[in-house]
Amino acid sequence: MTTLLEILDQPLVLALIRVLIVFTALSLIVAYLVYAERKILAHIQVRLGPMRVGPHGLLQPIADGLKLLLKEDIIPEGADRAVFWLAPAITVLASFTAFSLIPFADNFYVTDVNVGLLFVIAISSLGVLGIILGGWASNSHYPLLGALRSTAQLVSYEVALSFALISAILLAGTLSMNGIVKAQLQQGVWFAFMQPVAFFILFVAAIAETNRNPFDLPEAESELVAGFHTEYSGFRFSLFFLAEYAAMVLVSSIAVTLFLGGWLRPFPNVEWLGFLRFAPVVVFGAAGTWCFLRFFRFPTGREWFWQRLMLFALGAGAAAAALGLLYPPVLVASQGAFWFLAKVFLFLYAFIWFRGTFPRYRFDQLMRLGWHFMIPLAIVNVIFCGVGLVLSWELGWNRSLSLLLASGATLLVAAWLARERS
Amino acid sequence: MGQTPSVSTTILGADEVILNMGPQHPSTHGVLRVKLKLDGEKVISSECIIGYLHRGVEKIGETRTYAQFAPYVDRTDYVAAVSNGLGYCEAVEKLLGAEAPPRARWVRTILTELQRIASHLLWLGTHALDIGAMTPVFYCFREREEILKIFEKYCGARLTTHAFRIGGLLYETYDGFEEDVKKFCHDFLSRVDEYEELLTENRIWIQRTRGVGILTADDAIAMGASGPVLRGSGVKWDIRRAFPYAAYDQFEFDIPVGENGDTYDRYLVRMQEMRQSHRIVLQAIDSIPSGPIAARIGKVLKPPPGEVYHSIEAPKGELGYYIVSDGSTQPYRLRIRPPSFVNLQVLDQMIRGLLIADVVAVIGTLDIVLGEVDR
Amino acid sequence: MVPTWHYLALAAALFTVGVIGVLTRRNIIIIFMSLELILNAVNINLIAFARHWGSVDGHIFAIFIITVAAAEAAVGLGILIAFFRNRDTVNADEIDLLKW
Amino acid sequence: MTFYEVTFYVLAVVALLSAILVITCRNPVHSAIFLVLTLLSVALIFLQLQAEFMAAVQIIVYIGGIMVLFLFVIMLVNLDVAVRQAPYNRQRWIAGFAALVLLAEFTLFIYQGRDWAKLPPAAAEAVQPNTELIGRALFQNYILPFEVASLLLLVAMVGAVLMAKQR
C-alpha cells in the first residue's frame, strides 16, 4: 500500500513492464471472451458457433479483429467528427485504465494506491461519457435514444453498485484493493458469505453497468437497432466492442476482489485442502488431454493440416504448461493469478449464461427496479452492515453472527420491498 | 457540426419526435414501416406505411388460369404456404362444386396443422427475440426444421410448397410419412414444455407482456381481427369449428382463448394452439383413410359463372379467398382477405401510450407477415 | 517541489477565466460550466494550502465545495429545464421577466 | 526540474487552455468536453498535492456525476439555435475588463505573499492526508457542517425534481 507520490519514485521501467503484461493479457482475455461467449451461447442454443477459423474456431477473434480493422470507416453526414472520434477512445481508455488498480496476484498489480477502490470506480465512471458523446455525435435518432437510456441506466445503477462496495469496505477497513483481499485472508472468509445481499446487489448492478442482458437496453437490437453505436463501423465500432467486454472483465474483477477473495484460493486457511493448489496442473493437463483426443479424432486430409497442427501445438503447449507447473516455485507463483482468473471466468460465464436465458427488461421497468428496489436495498444493507459491525465492536458479539443477523434483517427488508413492488 | 437531433420531449414543452421504425429495422418483421410520434420514448400515435412488398398478386390472379395461380398464393404468407394453398384450392373447389376425396382431406389437415405449428414456432422465436430472449428462436427453428423436412419429403419444397392441387392432392404420401409425423409428434409436446419453461413463468417475460397491447373483445371484433389475436381477447371463434373445412369436423380439439387480450394472453393462446394442433395431427394420422387422392375434375378448369367466398383458419387468422368467375379459364376477380393485413389495423390502437420497447412486443404479438399484408 | 504560489497562480488564472465566462457568455449552460471552473479554482487553493500547512481542513472544505457544486448543478439545470420549457431559449440575457 | 514538477506544469497548462476553450466554444457539448479535460487535470493536480481522496471524489462527483448531468441536459435541450446565435452578450467588453482587473488584483496579492508562499511546504511528511484522516475530521470535528451539507443536497435534489417535473 503506497501513496501515489511513492509510485512516482519507483523505477519507471518496472512499472512499464507490468503495464505491458497486464494490458497484453487483458486484450487477449477480452478477445477470447468474445469467442467464449459465442461458443457458450452456441452450445446453449443447440448450435456449434464458430468452427471454421482454426480448430473449433480458435482463431476466430483474430479474424474478427482483422475484419473490423479492414472495414470501411463510415462517419455519418452531419456528425460531429471530433467528438465522433473521441467517444470510443474515451470508453476504451476508461475501461482499460481501471485495470491498473486490480491486484491479479499477491504481488502482481500495476499499482496499489491507498484509495484504490475509489479510483477504480472513478475511472470506470468515465466510460459513460464516451457512450453519451458517441450517441450524440452520431447525429441520428437511435443512437441518441440509446445514449440517453444508457446514461440514465449507468448513473442509476452506479449508486447501487457503490453502496454494495461500501459494505465490503466496511468489512475490510481499507480502500486498497490488495488490502481488501488480504483482509479476507486474515478474517478467513470471503466477504460474499458475510455480505450475501451486497454481493447480490453488486452482481445485478454489474450486469446493468455493463449493458448486458437482461439490462442491455442501451443497445437493444430489436428496439434501437444497436443503441449508441448504431452509426459506428469498422475500427471505431471495435473500440466500443472492446470496451464493453473489458468492462465486463473489470466489474467481474472488482466483484471477485471484493467479495470472492481475489487471488486467494478457496479456503486459504484450511491446511488439509492444500491439494487445491494443484488445480492449475489439473486444468492445464485436462486441456492438453482434450486437445490430443480431438487431434486423433480430427478429420485428416490436406485442408485440415494446419488446423490439426495447431491443435497438436495447443495440446503440447498445455501439457508442457501442466508439467512446468509441477515444479514447486512455478506452482506457487502461478497460484494467485490462476485463482483470480478462474473466479473471474466463473463470473463471466454467468454473464453469458444470462444472455442466453433472459428476455430484456423494458426501460421503465429497469429504472423502477433500480430506484425502487436495488438502491433502497443497498442503503438498508449498508446501514445494517454498520449496525452489525458496531455490535461486534462495542458489545463484543461474534462478528460473523452479528453480520449474518444483519444480512437476515436486510433480506426481510428485501422481501418487503419485493412485495411492495408486485 | 453535430446538429442535435431534437429529442426535446413534451416534458420540455418542445415538439414531439417523429421516429421512423423501418422499413429496415430488426424487428418489424420484414418491410413494415411504422411512423411513430414520440413523446420521449412514449408513443403518442403511429401510422403504418405498407406496400414495400407489393407484387400485385391479386391482379396476377386475373391473368392466370385457376391451376396456374395456385403457386402464387404460397408467396403471400410465405411462412404458412400450405395453409394458403388449402384455402385457395378449397375456394376453387367450392366454385366448381367439387369436393376432395377423404384421404386428400385427411392429408391436407395433417399438413396444414403441421404448417400451423411451424408458423407459430417462427412467431414464438421471433417474438421472444424481439423481447430480448435470444435462445428460444434456435429451439423453435430446430422443431420447425423437422416439419419443413416432412414437407420437403412430401412435395420437394420446404417453404413455398404448392402441396395441394385443386380437387385433391398431386402426390400420394411417401413411404414413412406416418412414421415421420408420429416421430415429430412424439417429441413435440416436451419441446413446447421446454419453450414454456424459458418464458411462461419468467418474471421479465411476464412484466414485458402482461398488460401490454391490450385489445378488448369488442375492439377486436370491430376491427375485424381474427385468429389468435381475436381469441387472445377472449372471443371463442375458430373457423375450423364454426365452418368446418377439410376434415376438421372429424377431430376433437379445444379452442384456447385468453382473458385480458394482452400480449401475454396471445402468447398463451398460441402456445396452446400448438398443443391442440399436435392433438389434431395425432388423431388424423391414426385415422387416415385409404382411397383416391384427387377428385375427377378434368384438366381444364372452367367454373360456372358466379362468385364464392371461402375462408379457412390460417395460423394468423381468417384467410379468405373471394373469387368471381365469368365462366372462362381465368378468374374475373380474385381477392385475398389476408389475416395479417386486417390484424395490423389494431396496431395503432394497441400501442398508443406505450413505450418503444412495447411497440416491438406488440408487432411481434400480432404475428404479421409482410408478404401477406402487401400481397 | 512546486512552490505553493504556483498553485495559487494557477487557481487565480482559472478563477479569472471562469469569471470571464460567467460575465460574457449568453448560454446559461456555459455560464454554469464557468461557475464550476470558479469553484474548482477555489478547490485548488484549498488543497494547496492544506498541503502547505499539513492539515486536512482544506480537504474538508473542498468536499463541501464539491457538495455545493453538485447542488448548484442540479438545481440550476432544473431551473434551466423549467425555463426552456416555458421560453424555448437558454440565453441568459433573454431571462428578463420576473414572472411568467 | 524533476518529473514531478514537469507533470505539474503540463497539467496546469492543459487545465488553463481547456478552461479558456470552455468559455470560447460555441457548441456547449464541446465546452463540456473541455470542461471535463480541465476537471481531469485538476484531479491529477490534486493527486500531486497528496490529496488522493479529493482526486477520486473530483472524478466521481464532477466528471461521473455533474458533467454527465450537464451533457444530459444539453441533449434534452435543443441547441441548434443556440449554436448559431451570438455566443457573447453585450456587456462582454466591460466584463472582460472587470475580469482583468480581478486578475491584476490576484497577481498583486500573490506577489505580496510570495515570501511565505515560497517557503517549503510545512511538514510534507508529517501529515499524510489520507482517507482515514479526512474521514475522522469529517465525522468528528466537522460533523455539523457535514450534516448541513447533506441536508443541502437533499433540498437541492427535491428542488431539482420539482423544477424539472412536468406540470
Coordinates of N, CA and C in Angstrom, one line a residue, chain D:
Chain D
M1 N 14.6 20.3 -13.3 CA 13.2 20.1 -13.0 C 12.9 18.6 -12.9
T2 N 12.3 18.2 -11.9 CA 12.0 16.8 -11.7 C 10.8 16.4 -12.5
F3 N 10.5 15.1 -12.6 CA 9.4 14.6 -13.3 C 8.1 15.2 -12.6
Y4 N 8.2 15.2 -11.3 CA 7.1 15.7 -10.5 C 6.7 17.2 -10.9
E5 N 7.7 18.0 -11.1 CA 7.4 19.4 -11.4 C 6.9 19.5 -12.9
V6 N 7.5 18.7 -13.8 CA 7.1 18.8 -15.2 C 5.6 18.4 -15.2
T7 N 5.2 17.3 -14.5 CA 3.8 17.0 -14.6 C 3.0 18.1 -14.2
F8 N 3.4 18.8 -13.1 CA 2.5 19.9 -12.6 C 2.3 21.0 -13.7
Y9 N 3.5 21.4 -14.3 CA 3.3 22.5 -15.3 C 2.5 22.1 -16.5
V10 N 2.8 20.8 -16.9 CA 2.0 20.3 -18.1 C 0.5 20.4 -17.7
L11 N 0.2 19.8 -16.6 CA -1.2 19.8 -16.2 C -1.8 21.2 -16.0
A12 N -1.0 22.1 -15.5 CA -1.5 23.4 -15.3 C -1.8 24.1 -16.7
V13 N -0.9 23.9 -17.6 CA -1.2 24.5 -18.9 C -2.4 23.8 -19.6
V14 N -2.5 22.5 -19.5 CA -3.7 21.9 -20.0 C -5.0 22.4 -19.4
A15 N -4.9 22.5 -18.1 CA -6.1 22.9 -17.4 C -6.5 24.3 -17.8
L16 N -5.5 25.2 -17.9 CA -5.8 26.6 -18.3 C -6.3 26.7 -19.7
L17 N -5.6 26.0 -20.6 CA -6.0 26.1 -22.0 C -7.4 25.6 -22.2
S18 N -7.7 24.4 -21.6 CA -9.0 23.9 -21.8 C -10.1 24.7 -21.1
A19 N -9.7 25.4 -20.0 CA -10.6 26.3 -19.4 C -11.0 27.4 -20.3
I20 N -10.0 27.9 -21.0 CA -10.2 29.0 -21.9 C -11.1 28.5 -23.0
L21 N -10.9 27.3 -23.5 CA -11.7 26.7 -24.6 C -13.2 26.5 -24.1
V22 N -13.3 26.2 -22.8 CA -14.7 26.0 -22.3 C -15.5 27.3 -22.5
I23 N -14.9 28.4 -22.3 CA -15.7 29.7 -22.4 C -15.7 30.3 -23.8
T24 N -14.9 29.6 -24.7 CA -14.9 30.2 -26.0 C -15.6 29.4 -27.1
C25 N -15.8 28.1 -26.7 CA -16.5 27.2 -27.7 C -17.9 27.7 -27.9
R26 N -18.4 27.5 -29.2 CA -19.8 27.9 -29.5 C -20.7 26.7 -29.1
N27 N -20.2 25.5 -29.3 CA -21.1 24.4 -29.1 C -21.0 24.0 -27.6
P28 N -22.0 23.9 -26.9 CA -22.0 23.6 -25.5 C -21.4 22.2 -25.2
V29 N -21.6 21.3 -26.2 CA -21.1 19.9 -26.0 C -19.5 20.0 -26.0
H30 N -19.0 20.8 -26.9 CA -17.5 20.9 -26.9 C -17.0 21.6 -25.6
S31 N -17.8 22.6 -25.2 CA -17.4 23.2 -23.9 C -17.4 22.2 -22.8
A32 N -18.4 21.3 -22.8 CA -18.5 20.3 -21.7 C -17.3 19.4 -21.8
I33 N -16.9 19.0 -23.1 CA -15.7 18.1 -23.2 C -14.5 18.8 -22.6
F34 N -14.3 20.0 -23.0 CA -13.1 20.7 -22.5 C -13.2 20.9 -21.0
L35 N -14.4 21.1 -20.4 CA -14.5 21.2 -19.0 C -14.1 19.9 -18.3
V36 N -14.5 18.8 -19.0 CA -14.1 17.5 -18.4 C -12.5 17.4 -18.4
L37 N -11.9 17.9 -19.5 CA -10.5 17.9 -19.5 C -9.9 18.7 -18.4
T38 N -10.4 19.9 -18.2 CA -10.0 20.8 -17.1 C -10.1 20.1 -15.8
L39 N -11.3 19.5 -15.5 CA -11.5 18.9 -14.3 C -10.6 17.7 -14.0
L40 N -10.3 17.0 -15.1 CA -9.4 15.8 -15.0 C -8.0 16.3 -14.7
S41 N -7.6 17.4 -15.3 CA -6.2 17.9 -15.0 C -6.2 18.4 -13.5
V42 N -7.3 19.0 -13.1 CA -7.3 19.5 -11.7 C -7.3 18.3 -10.8
A43 N -7.9 17.2 -11.1 CA -7.9 16.0 -10.3 C -6.5 15.5 -10.2
L44 N -5.8 15.5 -11.3 CA -4.4 15.0 -11.3 C -3.5 15.9 -10.5
I45 N -3.8 17.2 -10.5 CA -3.1 18.2 -9.7 C -3.3 17.8 -8.2
F46 N -4.6 17.5 -7.9 CA -4.9 17.1 -6.5 C -4.0 15.9 -6.1
L47 N -3.9 15.0 -7.1 CA -3.0 13.8 -6.8 C -1.6 14.2 -6.4
Q48 N -1.1 15.2 -7.1 CA 0.2 15.7 -6.8 C 0.3 16.3 -5.4
L49 N -0.9 16.9 -5.0 CA -0.9 17.6 -3.7 C -1.2 16.6 -2.6
Q50 N -1.0 15.3 -2.9 CA -1.2 14.2 -1.9 C -2.7 14.2 -1.4
A51 N -3.6 14.6 -2.3 CA -5.0 14.5 -1.9 C -5.7 13.5 -2.8
E52 N -5.3 12.2 -2.6 CA -5.9 11.2 -3.4 C -7.4 11.1 -3.3
F53 N -7.8 11.2 -2.1 CA -9.3 11.1 -1.9 C -10.0 12.2 -2.6
M54 N -9.4 13.4 -2.5 CA -10.1 14.5 -3.2 C -10.1 14.3 -4.7
A55 N -9.0 13.7 -5.2 CA -8.9 13.5 -6.6 C -10.0 12.5 -7.1
A56 N -10.1 11.4 -6.3 CA -11.1 10.4 -6.6 C -12.5 11.1 -6.6
V57 N -12.7 11.9 -5.5 CA -14.1 12.5 -5.4 C -14.3 13.4 -6.5
Q58 N -13.3 14.2 -6.9 CA -13.4 15.1 -8.0 C -13.9 14.3 -9.3
I59 N -13.2 13.2 -9.5 CA -13.6 12.5 -10.8 C -15.0 11.9 -10.6
I60 N -15.2 11.2 -9.5 CA -16.5 10.6 -9.4 C -17.7 11.6 -9.4
V61 N -17.6 12.6 -8.6 CA -18.7 13.6 -8.5 C -18.7 14.5 -9.7
Y62 N -17.6 15.1 -10.0 CA -17.7 16.1 -11.1 C -17.9 15.5 -12.4
I63 N -17.0 14.5 -12.8 CA -17.0 14.0 -14.1 C -18.1 13.0 -14.3
G64 N -18.1 12.0 -13.3 CA -19.1 11.0 -13.4 C -20.5 11.5 -13.2
G65 N -20.6 12.5 -12.4 CA -22.0 13.0 -12.0 C -22.4 14.2 -12.7
I66 N -21.7 15.3 -12.3 CA -22.2 16.6 -12.7 C -22.0 16.8 -14.2
M67 N -20.9 16.4 -14.8 CA -20.7 16.6 -16.2 C -21.7 15.7 -17.0
V68 N -22.0 14.5 -16.5 CA -23.0 13.7 -17.2 C -24.3 14.4 -17.2
L69 N -24.6 15.0 -16.0 CA -25.9 15.7 -15.9 C -25.9 16.9 -16.9
F70 N -24.8 17.6 -17.0 CA -24.7 18.7 -18.0 C -25.0 18.2 -19.4
L71 N -24.3 17.1 -19.8 CA -24.4 16.6 -21.1 C -25.9 16.1 -21.4
F72 N -26.4 15.5 -20.3 CA -27.8 15.1 -20.5 C -28.7 16.2 -20.8
V73 N -28.5 17.3 -20.0 CA -29.4 18.5 -20.2 C -29.2 19.1 -21.6
I74 N -27.9 19.2 -22.0 CA -27.6 19.7 -23.3 C -28.3 19.0 -24.3
M75 N -28.4 17.6 -24.2 CA -29.0 16.8 -25.2 C -30.5 17.0 -25.2
L76 N -31.1 17.2 -24.0 CA -32.5 17.3 -23.9 C -33.0 18.6 -24.4
V77 N -32.1 19.6 -24.2 CA -32.5 21.0 -24.7 C -32.0 21.1 -26.1
N78 N -32.9 21.5 -27.0 CA -32.5 21.6 -28.4 C -31.6 22.8 -28.6
L79 N -30.4 22.6 -29.0 CA -29.5 23.7 -29.0 C -29.1 24.2 -30.4
D80 N -29.7 23.6 -31.4 CA -29.4 24.0 -32.8 C -29.4 25.5 -32.9
V81 N -30.4 26.1 -32.3 CA -30.5 27.6 -32.5 C -29.4 28.3 -31.7
A82 N -29.1 27.8 -30.5 CA -28.1 28.4 -29.7 C -26.8 28.5 -30.3
V83 N -26.4 27.4 -31.1 CA -25.1 27.3 -31.7 C -25.0 28.4 -32.7
R84 N -26.1 28.8 -33.4 CA -26.0 29.8 -34.5 C -26.1 31.2 -34.0
Q85 N -26.5 31.4 -32.7 CA -26.7 32.7 -32.2 C -25.3 33.3 -31.7
A86 N -25.3 34.6 -31.5 CA -24.1 35.2 -31.0 C -23.8 34.6 -29.6
P87 N -22.5 34.2 -29.4 CA -22.2 33.5 -28.2 C -22.0 34.4 -27.0
Y88 N -21.7 35.7 -27.3 CA -21.4 36.6 -26.2 C -22.5 37.6 -26.0
N89 N -22.6 38.1 -24.8 CA -23.6 39.2 -24.6 C -23.1 40.6 -24.8
R90 N -23.9 41.6 -24.6 CA -23.5 42.9 -25.0 C -22.5 43.5 -24.0
Q91 N -22.5 43.0 -22.8 CA -21.6 43.6 -21.8 C -20.2 43.0 -21.8
R92 N -19.9 42.3 -22.9 CA -18.7 41.5 -22.8 C -17.4 42.3 -22.6
W93 N -17.3 43.5 -23.2 CA -16.1 44.3 -23.1 C -15.9 44.8 -21.7
I94 N -17.0 45.3 -21.1 CA -16.9 45.7 -19.7 C -16.5 44.5 -18.8
A95 N -17.2 43.4 -19.1 CA -17.0 42.2 -18.3 C -15.5 41.8 -18.4
G96 N -15.0 41.8 -19.6 CA -13.7 41.3 -19.8 C -12.7 42.2 -19.0
F97 N -13.0 43.5 -19.1 CA -12.1 44.5 -18.4 C -12.2 44.2 -16.9
A98 N -13.4 44.0 -16.4 CA -13.5 43.8 -14.9 C -12.7 42.6 -14.5
A99 N -12.8 41.5 -15.4 CA -12.1 40.3 -15.0 C -10.6 40.5 -15.0
L100 N -10.1 41.4 -15.9 CA -8.7 41.6 -16.0 C -8.3 42.4 -14.7
V101 N -9.1 43.3 -14.3 CA -8.9 44.0 -13.0 C -8.7 43.0 -11.9
L102 N -9.7 42.0 -11.9 CA -9.6 41.0 -10.9 C -8.3 40.2 -10.9
L103 N -7.9 39.9 -12.1 CA -6.7 39.1 -12.3 C -5.5 39.9 -11.8
A104 N -5.5 41.2 -12.1 CA -4.4 42.1 -11.6 C -4.4 42.1 -10.1
E105 N -5.6 42.1 -9.5 CA -5.7 42.1 -8.0 C -5.0 40.8 -7.5
F106 N -5.4 39.7 -8.1 CA -4.9 38.4 -7.7 C -3.4 38.4 -7.7
T107 N -2.9 38.9 -8.9 CA -1.4 38.9 -9.1 C -0.8 39.7 -8.0
L108 N -1.4 40.9 -7.7 CA -0.8 41.7 -6.6 C -0.7 40.9 -5.3
F109 N -1.8 40.3 -5.0 CA -1.9 39.6 -3.7 C -0.8 38.5 -3.6
I110 N -0.8 37.7 -4.7 CA 0.2 36.6 -4.7 C 1.6 37.1 -4.7
Y111 N 1.8 38.3 -5.4 CA 3.1 38.9 -5.4 C 3.5 39.3 -4.0
Q112 N 2.6 39.9 -3.3 CA 2.8 40.4 -1.9 C 3.1 39.2 -1.0
G113 N 2.4 38.1 -1.2 CA 2.5 37.0 -0.3 C 3.6 36.0 -0.8
R114 N 4.4 36.4 -1.8 CA 5.3 35.4 -2.4 C 6.3 34.9 -1.4
D115 N 6.7 35.6 -0.4 CA 7.7 35.2 0.5 C 7.3 34.0 1.3
W116 N 6.2 34.1 2.0 CA 5.8 32.9 2.8 C 5.3 31.8 1.9
A117 N 4.7 32.2 0.8 CA 4.2 31.1 -0.1 C 5.3 30.4 -0.8
K118 N 6.5 31.0 -0.7 CA 7.7 30.3 -1.4 C 8.3 29.3 -0.4
L119 N 7.9 29.4 0.9 CA 8.5 28.5 1.9 C 8.2 27.1 1.5
P120 N 9.2 26.2 1.8 CA 8.8 24.8 1.5 C 7.6 24.4 2.3
P121 N 6.7 23.6 1.8 CA 5.5 23.2 2.4 C 5.9 22.6 3.8
A122 N 5.1 23.1 4.8 CA 5.4 22.6 6.2 C 5.1 21.2 6.3
A123 N 6.1 20.5 6.8 CA 5.9 19.1 7.2 C 5.2 18.2 6.2
A124 N 5.8 18.1 5.0 CA 5.1 17.4 4.0 C 4.9 15.9 4.4
E125 N 5.8 15.4 5.1 CA 5.7 14.0 5.5 C 5.0 13.9 6.9
A126 N 5.0 14.9 7.7 CA 4.4 14.8 9.0 C 2.9 14.4 8.9
V127 N 2.2 15.0 8.1 CA 0.8 14.7 7.9 C 0.6 14.1 6.5
Q128 N 0.3 12.9 6.4 CA -0.1 12.3 5.1 C -1.6 12.4 5.0
P129 N -2.1 13.4 4.4 CA -3.6 13.5 4.4 C -4.2 12.3 3.6
N130 N -4.6 11.3 4.3 CA -5.2 10.2 3.6 C -6.7 10.1 4.0
T131 N -7.3 9.1 3.4 CA -8.8 9.0 3.5 C -9.2 8.9 5.0
E132 N -8.4 8.1 5.7 CA -8.8 7.9 7.1 C -8.9 9.2 7.9
L133 N -7.8 10.0 7.7 CA -7.8 11.3 8.4 C -9.0 12.2 8.0
I134 N -9.2 12.2 6.7 CA -10.4 13.0 6.2 C -11.6 12.5 6.9
G135 N -11.8 11.2 6.9 CA -13.0 10.6 7.5 C -13.1 11.0 8.9
R136 N -12.0 10.9 9.7 CA -12.1 11.3 11.1 C -12.5 12.8 11.2
A137 N -11.8 13.6 10.5 CA -12.1 15.0 10.6 C -13.5 15.3 10.2
L138 N -14.0 14.7 9.2 CA -15.4 14.9 8.7 C -16.4 14.5 9.7
F139 N -16.2 13.4 10.3 CA -17.2 12.8 11.2 C -17.0 13.2 12.6
Q140 N -15.9 13.9 13.0 CA -15.7 14.3 14.4 C -15.8 15.8 14.5
N141 N -14.8 16.5 13.9 CA -14.7 17.9 14.0 C -15.8 18.6 13.2
Y142 N -16.1 18.1 12.1 CA -17.0 18.8 11.2 C -18.3 18.1 11.0
I143 N -18.8 17.4 12.0 CA -20.0 16.6 11.8 C -21.2 17.5 11.5
L144 N -21.3 18.6 12.2 CA -22.4 19.5 11.9 C -22.5 20.1 10.5
P145 N -21.4 20.7 10.1 CA -21.4 21.1 8.7 C -21.6 20.0 7.7
F146 N -21.1 18.8 8.0 CA -21.3 17.7 7.1 C -22.8 17.4 7.0
E147 N -23.5 17.4 8.2 CA -24.9 17.1 8.1 C -25.7 18.2 7.4
V148 N -25.2 19.4 7.6 CA -25.9 20.5 6.9 C -25.7 20.4 5.4
A149 N -24.5 20.0 5.0 CA -24.2 19.8 3.6 C -25.1 18.7 3.0
S150 N -25.3 17.6 3.8 CA -26.2 16.5 3.3 C -27.6 17.0 3.2
L151 N -28.0 17.9 4.1 CA -29.4 18.4 4.1 C -29.5 19.3 2.8
L152 N -28.4 20.1 2.6 CA -28.4 20.9 1.4 C -28.6 20.1 0.1
L153 N -27.9 19.0 0.1 CA -28.0 18.1 -1.1 C -29.4 17.6 -1.2
L154 N -30.0 17.2 -0.1 CA -31.4 16.7 -0.2 C -32.3 17.7 -0.7
V155 N -32.2 19.0 -0.2 CA -33.1 20.1 -0.6 C -32.8 20.3 -2.1
A156 N -31.6 20.3 -2.5 CA -31.3 20.5 -3.9 C -31.9 19.5 -4.8
M157 N -31.9 18.2 -4.3 CA -32.4 17.1 -5.1 C -33.9 17.3 -5.2
V158 N -34.6 17.6 -4.1 CA -36.0 17.8 -4.2 C -36.4 19.0 -5.1
G159 N -35.6 20.0 -4.9 CA -35.8 21.2 -5.7 C -35.7 20.9 -7.2
A160 N -34.6 20.2 -7.5 CA -34.3 19.9 -9.0 C -35.5 19.1 -9.5
V161 N -35.9 18.1 -8.8 CA -37.0 17.2 -9.3 C -38.3 18.1 -9.5
L162 N -38.5 19.0 -8.5 CA -39.7 19.8 -8.6 C -39.7 20.7 -9.8
M163 N -38.5 21.3 -10.0 CA -38.3 22.2 -11.1 C -38.5 21.5 -12.5
A164 N -37.9 20.3 -12.6 CA -37.9 19.7 -13.9 C -39.1 18.9 -14.2
K165 N -39.9 18.7 -13.2 CA -41.1 17.8 -13.3 C -42.1 18.5 -14.3
Q166 N -42.8 17.6 -15.0 CA -43.8 18.0 -15.9 C -45.0 18.5 -15.1
R167 N -45.5 19.7 -15.5 CA -46.6 20.2 -14.7 C -47.9 19.7 -15.2

